[in-house]
PDB file of C-alpha atoms and ligand atoms in Angstrom:
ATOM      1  CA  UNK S   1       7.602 -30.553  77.669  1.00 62.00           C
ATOM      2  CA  UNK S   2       4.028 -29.034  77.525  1.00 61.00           C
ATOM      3  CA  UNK S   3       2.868 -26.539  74.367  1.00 62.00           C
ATOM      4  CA  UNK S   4      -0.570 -24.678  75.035  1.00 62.00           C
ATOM      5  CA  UNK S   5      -3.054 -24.079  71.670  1.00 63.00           C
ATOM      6  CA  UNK S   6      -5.521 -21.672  72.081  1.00 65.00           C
ATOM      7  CA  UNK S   7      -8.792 -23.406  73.407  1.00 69.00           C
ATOM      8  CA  UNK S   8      -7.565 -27.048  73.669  1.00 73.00           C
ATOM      9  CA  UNK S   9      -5.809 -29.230  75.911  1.00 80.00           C
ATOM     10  CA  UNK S  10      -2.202 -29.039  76.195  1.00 82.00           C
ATOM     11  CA  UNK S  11       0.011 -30.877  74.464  1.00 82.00           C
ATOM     12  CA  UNK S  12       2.643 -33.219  75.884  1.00 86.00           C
ATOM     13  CA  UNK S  13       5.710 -34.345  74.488  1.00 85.00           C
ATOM     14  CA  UNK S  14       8.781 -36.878  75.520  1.00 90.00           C
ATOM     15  CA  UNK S  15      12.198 -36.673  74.370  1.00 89.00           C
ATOM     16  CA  UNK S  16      15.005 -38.499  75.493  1.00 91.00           C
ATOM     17  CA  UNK S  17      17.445 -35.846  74.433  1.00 92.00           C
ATOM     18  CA  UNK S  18      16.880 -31.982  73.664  1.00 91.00           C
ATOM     19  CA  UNK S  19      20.050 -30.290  72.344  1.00 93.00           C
ATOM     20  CA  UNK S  20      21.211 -26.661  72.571  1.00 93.00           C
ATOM     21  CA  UNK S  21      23.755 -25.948  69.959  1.00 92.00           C
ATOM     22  CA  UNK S  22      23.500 -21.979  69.352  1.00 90.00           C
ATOM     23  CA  UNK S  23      25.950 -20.337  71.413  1.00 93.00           C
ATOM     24  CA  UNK S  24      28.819 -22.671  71.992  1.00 91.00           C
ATOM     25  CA  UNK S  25      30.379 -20.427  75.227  1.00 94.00           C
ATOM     26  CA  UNK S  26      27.546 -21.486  76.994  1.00 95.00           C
ATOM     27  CA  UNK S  27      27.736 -24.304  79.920  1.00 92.00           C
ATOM     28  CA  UNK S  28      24.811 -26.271  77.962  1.00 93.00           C
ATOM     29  CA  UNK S  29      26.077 -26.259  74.535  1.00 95.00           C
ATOM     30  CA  UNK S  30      25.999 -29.557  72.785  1.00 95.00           C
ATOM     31  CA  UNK S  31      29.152 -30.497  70.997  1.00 95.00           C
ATOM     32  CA  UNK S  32      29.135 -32.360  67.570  1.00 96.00           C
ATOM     33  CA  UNK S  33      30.999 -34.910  69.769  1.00 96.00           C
ATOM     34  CA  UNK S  34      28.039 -34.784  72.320  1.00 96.00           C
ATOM     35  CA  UNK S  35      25.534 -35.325  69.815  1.00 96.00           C
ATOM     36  CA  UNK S  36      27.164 -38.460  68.305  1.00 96.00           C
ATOM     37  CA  UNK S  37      27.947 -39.615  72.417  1.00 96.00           C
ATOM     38  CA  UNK S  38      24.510 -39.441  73.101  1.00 95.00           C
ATOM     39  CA  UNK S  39      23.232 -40.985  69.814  1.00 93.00           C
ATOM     40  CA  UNK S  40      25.695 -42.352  67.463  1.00 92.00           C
ATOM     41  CA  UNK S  41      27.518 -45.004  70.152  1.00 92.00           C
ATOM     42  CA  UNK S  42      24.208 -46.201  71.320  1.00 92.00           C
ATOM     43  CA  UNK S  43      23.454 -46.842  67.384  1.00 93.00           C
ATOM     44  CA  UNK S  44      27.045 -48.705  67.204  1.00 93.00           C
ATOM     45  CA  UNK S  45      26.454 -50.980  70.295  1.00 93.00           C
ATOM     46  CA  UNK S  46      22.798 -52.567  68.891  1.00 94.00           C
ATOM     47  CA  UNK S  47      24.575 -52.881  65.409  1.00 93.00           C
ATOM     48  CA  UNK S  48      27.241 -55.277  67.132  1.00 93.00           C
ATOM     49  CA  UNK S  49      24.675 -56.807  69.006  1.00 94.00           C
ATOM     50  CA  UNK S  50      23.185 -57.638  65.608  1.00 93.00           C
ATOM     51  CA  UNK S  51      20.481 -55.712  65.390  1.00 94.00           C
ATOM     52  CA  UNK S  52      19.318 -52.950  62.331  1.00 91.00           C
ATOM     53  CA  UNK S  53      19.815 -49.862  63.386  1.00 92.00           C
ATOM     54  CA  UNK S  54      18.337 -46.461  61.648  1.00 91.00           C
ATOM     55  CA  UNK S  55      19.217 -42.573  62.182  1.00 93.00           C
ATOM     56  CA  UNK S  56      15.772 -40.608  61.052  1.00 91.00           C
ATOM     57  CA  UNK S  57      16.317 -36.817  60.426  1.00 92.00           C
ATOM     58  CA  UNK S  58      13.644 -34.892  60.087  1.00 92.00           C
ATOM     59  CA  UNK S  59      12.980 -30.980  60.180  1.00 92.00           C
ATOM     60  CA  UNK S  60      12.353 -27.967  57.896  1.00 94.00           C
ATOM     61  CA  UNK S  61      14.713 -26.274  55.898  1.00 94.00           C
ATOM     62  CA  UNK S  62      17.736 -25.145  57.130  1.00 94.00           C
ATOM     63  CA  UNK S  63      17.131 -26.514  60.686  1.00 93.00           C
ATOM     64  CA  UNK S  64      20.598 -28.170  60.367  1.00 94.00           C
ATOM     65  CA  UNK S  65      19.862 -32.077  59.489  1.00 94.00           C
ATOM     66  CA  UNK S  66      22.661 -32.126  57.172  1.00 94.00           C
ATOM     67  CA  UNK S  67      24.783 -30.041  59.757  1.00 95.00           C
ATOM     68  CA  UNK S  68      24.260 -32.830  62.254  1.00 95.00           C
ATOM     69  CA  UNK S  69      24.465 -35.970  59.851  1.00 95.00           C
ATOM     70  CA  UNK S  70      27.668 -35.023  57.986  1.00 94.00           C
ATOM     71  CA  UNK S  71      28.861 -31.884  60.055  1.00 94.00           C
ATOM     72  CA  UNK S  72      30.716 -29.343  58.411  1.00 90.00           C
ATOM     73  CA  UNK S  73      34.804 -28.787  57.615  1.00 86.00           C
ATOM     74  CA  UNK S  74      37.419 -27.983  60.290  1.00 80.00           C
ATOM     75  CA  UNK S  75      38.083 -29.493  63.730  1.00 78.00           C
ATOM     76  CA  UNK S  76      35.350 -31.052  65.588  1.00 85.00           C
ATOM     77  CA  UNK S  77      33.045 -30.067  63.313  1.00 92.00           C
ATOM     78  CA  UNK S  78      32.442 -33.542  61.810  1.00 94.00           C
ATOM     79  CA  UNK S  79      28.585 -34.942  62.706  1.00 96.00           C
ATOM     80  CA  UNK S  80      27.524 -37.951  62.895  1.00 95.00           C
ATOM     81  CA  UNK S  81      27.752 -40.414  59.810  1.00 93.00           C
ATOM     82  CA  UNK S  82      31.775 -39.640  59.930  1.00 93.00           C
ATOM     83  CA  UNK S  83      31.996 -40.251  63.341  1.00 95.00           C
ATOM     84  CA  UNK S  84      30.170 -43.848  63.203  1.00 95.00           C
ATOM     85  CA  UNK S  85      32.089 -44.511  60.570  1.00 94.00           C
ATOM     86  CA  UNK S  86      35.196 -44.031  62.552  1.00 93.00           C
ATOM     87  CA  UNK S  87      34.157 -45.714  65.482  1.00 95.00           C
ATOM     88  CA  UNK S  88      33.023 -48.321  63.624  1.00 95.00           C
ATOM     89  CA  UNK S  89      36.711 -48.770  62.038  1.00 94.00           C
ATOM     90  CA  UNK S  90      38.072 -48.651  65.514  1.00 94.00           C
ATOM     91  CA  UNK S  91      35.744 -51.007  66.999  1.00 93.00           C
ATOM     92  CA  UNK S  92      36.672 -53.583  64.067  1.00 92.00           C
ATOM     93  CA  UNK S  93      40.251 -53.000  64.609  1.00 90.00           C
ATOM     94  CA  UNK S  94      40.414 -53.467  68.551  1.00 89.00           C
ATOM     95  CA  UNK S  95      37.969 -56.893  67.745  1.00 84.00           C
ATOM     96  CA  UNK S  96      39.751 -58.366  65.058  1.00 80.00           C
ATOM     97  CA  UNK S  97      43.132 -58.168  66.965  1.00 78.00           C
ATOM     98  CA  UNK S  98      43.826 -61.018  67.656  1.00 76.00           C
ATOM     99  CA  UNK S  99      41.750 -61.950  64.659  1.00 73.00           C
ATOM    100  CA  UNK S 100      38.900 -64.432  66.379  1.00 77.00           C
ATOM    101  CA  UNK S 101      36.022 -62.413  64.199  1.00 83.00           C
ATOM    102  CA  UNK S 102      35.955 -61.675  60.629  1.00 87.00           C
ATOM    103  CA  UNK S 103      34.184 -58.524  59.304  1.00 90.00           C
ATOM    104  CA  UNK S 104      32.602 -57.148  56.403  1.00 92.00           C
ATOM    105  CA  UNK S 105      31.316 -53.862  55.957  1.00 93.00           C
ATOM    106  CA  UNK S 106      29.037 -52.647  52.570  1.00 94.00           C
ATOM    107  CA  UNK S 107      28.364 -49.084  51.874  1.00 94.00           C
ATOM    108  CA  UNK S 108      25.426 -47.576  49.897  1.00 94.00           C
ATOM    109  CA  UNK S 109      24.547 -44.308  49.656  1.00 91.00           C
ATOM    110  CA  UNK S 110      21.651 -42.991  47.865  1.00 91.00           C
ATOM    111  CA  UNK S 111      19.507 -39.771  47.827  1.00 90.00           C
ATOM    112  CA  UNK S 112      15.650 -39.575  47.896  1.00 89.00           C
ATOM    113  CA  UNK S 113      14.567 -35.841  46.314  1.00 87.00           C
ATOM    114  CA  UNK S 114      11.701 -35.009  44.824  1.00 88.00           C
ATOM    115  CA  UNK S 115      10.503 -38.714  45.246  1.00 90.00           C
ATOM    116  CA  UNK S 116      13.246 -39.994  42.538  1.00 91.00           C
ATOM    117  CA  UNK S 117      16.118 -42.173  43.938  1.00 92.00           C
ATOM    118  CA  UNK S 118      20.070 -40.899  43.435  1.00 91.00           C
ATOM    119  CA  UNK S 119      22.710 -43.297  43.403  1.00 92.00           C
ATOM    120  CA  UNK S 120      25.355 -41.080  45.338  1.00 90.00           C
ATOM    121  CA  UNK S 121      28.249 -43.634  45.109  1.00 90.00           C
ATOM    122  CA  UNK S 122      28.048 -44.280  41.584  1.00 86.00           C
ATOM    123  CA  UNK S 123      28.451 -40.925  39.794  1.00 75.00           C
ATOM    124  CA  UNK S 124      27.320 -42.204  35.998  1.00 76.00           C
ATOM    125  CA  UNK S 125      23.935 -42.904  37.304  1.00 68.00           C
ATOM    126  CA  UNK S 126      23.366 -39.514  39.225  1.00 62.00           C
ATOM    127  CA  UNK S 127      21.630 -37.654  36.362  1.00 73.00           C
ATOM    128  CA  UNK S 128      19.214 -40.426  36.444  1.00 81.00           C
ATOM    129  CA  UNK S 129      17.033 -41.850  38.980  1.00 90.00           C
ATOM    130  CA  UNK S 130      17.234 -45.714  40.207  1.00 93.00           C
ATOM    131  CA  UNK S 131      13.714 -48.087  40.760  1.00 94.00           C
ATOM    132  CA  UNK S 132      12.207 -48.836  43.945  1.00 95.00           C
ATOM    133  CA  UNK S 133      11.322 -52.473  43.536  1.00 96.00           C
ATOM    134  CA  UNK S 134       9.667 -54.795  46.352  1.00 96.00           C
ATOM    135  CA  UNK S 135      11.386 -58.450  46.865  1.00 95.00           C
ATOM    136  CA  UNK S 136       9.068 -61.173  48.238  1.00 95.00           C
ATOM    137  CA  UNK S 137      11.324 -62.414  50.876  1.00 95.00           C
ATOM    138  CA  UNK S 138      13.354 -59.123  51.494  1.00 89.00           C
ATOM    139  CA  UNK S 139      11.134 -56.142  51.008  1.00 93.00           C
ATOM    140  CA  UNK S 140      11.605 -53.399  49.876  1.00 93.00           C
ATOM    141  CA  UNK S 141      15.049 -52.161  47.839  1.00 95.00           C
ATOM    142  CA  UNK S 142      16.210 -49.741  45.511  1.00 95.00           C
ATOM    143  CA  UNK S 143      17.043 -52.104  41.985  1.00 94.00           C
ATOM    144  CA  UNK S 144      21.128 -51.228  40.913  1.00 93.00           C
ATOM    145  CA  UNK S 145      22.316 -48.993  43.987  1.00 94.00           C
ATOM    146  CA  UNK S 146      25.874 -49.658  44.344  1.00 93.00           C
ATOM    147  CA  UNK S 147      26.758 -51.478  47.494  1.00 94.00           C
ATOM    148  CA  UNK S 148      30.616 -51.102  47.882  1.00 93.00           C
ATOM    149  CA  UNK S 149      33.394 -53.030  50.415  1.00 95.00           C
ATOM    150  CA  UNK S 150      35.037 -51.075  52.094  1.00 93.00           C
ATOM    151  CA  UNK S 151      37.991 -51.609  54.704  1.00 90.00           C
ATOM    152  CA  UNK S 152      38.476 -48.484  56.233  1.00 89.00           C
ATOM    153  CA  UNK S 153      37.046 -45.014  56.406  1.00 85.00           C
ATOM    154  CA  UNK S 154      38.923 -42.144  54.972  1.00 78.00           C
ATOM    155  CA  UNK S 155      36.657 -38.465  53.851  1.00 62.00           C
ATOM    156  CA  UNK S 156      37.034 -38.113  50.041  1.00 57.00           C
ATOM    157  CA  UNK S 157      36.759 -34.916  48.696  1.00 51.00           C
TER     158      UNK S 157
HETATM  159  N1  ATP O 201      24.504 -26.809  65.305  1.00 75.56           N
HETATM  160  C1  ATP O 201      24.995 -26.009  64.333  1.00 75.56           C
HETATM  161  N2  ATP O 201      26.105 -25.301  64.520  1.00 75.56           N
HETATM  162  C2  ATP O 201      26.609 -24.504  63.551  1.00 75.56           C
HETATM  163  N3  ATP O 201      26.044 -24.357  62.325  1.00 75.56           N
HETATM  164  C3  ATP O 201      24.915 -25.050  62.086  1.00 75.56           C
HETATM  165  C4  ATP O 201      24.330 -25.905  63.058  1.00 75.56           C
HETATM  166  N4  ATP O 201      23.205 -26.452  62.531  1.00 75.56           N
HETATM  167  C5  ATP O 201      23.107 -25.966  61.287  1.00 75.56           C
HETATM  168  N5  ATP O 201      24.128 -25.120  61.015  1.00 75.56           N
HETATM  169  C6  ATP O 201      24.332 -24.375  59.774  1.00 75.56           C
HETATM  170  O1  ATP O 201      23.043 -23.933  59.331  1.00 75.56           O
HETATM  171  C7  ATP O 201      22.926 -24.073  57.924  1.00 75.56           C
HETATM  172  C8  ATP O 201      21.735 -24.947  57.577  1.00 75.56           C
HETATM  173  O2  ATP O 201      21.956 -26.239  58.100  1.00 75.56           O
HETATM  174  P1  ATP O 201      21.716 -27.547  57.249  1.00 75.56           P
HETATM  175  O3  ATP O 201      22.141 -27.375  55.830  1.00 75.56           O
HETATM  176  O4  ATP O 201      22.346 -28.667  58.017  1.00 75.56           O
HETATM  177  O5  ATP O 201      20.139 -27.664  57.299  1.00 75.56           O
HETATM  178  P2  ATP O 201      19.175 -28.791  56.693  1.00 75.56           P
HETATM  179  O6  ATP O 201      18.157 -29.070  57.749  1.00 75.56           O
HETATM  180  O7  ATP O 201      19.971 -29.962  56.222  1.00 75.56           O
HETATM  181  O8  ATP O 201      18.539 -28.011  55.474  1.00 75.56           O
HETATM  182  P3  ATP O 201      17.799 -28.567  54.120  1.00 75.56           P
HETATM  183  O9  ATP O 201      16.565 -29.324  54.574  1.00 75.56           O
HETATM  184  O10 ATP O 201      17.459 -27.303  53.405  1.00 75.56           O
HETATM  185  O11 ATP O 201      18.798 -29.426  53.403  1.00 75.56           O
HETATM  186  C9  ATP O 201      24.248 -24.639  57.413  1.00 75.56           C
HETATM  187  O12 ATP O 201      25.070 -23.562  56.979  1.00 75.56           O
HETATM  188  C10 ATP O 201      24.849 -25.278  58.655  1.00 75.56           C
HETATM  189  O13 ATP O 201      26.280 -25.313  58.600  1.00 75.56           O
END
């Protein structure tokens, strides 16, 4: 993809996916489901293969990062985090039966606004913000985020 500024050389950009997602009764229209195809199982696979694994949203206001992420209400319309979660589940399930593997799976969820750090699972600590602290083997880590087992996913409202 090329973008032309006034007076300087054009611009060229790569992408390994572009999505369409305005009018869905169009043949090109990308599906919550073929957004998560195209990125979420490929993010599943390395994470059973053992290795970290890291969605990055990024956009201005309104350009639908939460849309994607979480989705929205009503058929289909779930995005991604719900649908790795689920396919995660499943993928345990089919694995563990018969049980060769053990598996345990830790949630945290925390939110980063206005550079202060929200515990999101933990809803005594929302009102105030949590420490970013650096450990010398580890790295970096947010001190007192909750980090919860969990056995199966299920949407809480
Ligand atoms: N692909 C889409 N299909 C249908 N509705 C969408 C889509 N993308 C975004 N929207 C809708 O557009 C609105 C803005 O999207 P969203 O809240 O996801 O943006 P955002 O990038 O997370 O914004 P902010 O940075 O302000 O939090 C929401 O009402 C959302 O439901």
């Amino acid at each position: 993809m090329y973008f032309f500024f006034s007076r300087k050389q054009p611009k060229t950009f790569a992408f390994d996916h572009c999505f369409f997602s305005l009018e869905p009764t169009l043949p090109h229209f990308a599906s919550q489901k073929t957004v998560f195809e195209c990125l979420g199982r490929d993010i599943l696979d390395n994470a059973f293969d053992g290795y970290n694994a890291c969605i990055f949203a990024y956009g201005q206001t309104g350009s639908g990062k939460s849309y994607t992420m979480m989705g929205a209400p009503g058929l289909d319309e779930g995005g991604i985090i719900p649908r790795l979660c689920n396919a995660l589940f499943e993928r345990i399930a089919v694995q563990q039966s018969p049980p060769a593997l053990t598996y345990k799976v830790e949630v945290s969820y925390m939110e980063i606004y206005n550079e202060r750090v929200h515990d999101l699972l933990d809803p005594e600590t929302t009102r105030r913000s949590l420490r970013v602290r650096e450990h010398a083997v580890l790295g970096p880590y947010v001190d007192g985020l909750s980090q919860l087992a969990v056995t199966s996913f299920q949407v809480r409202r």
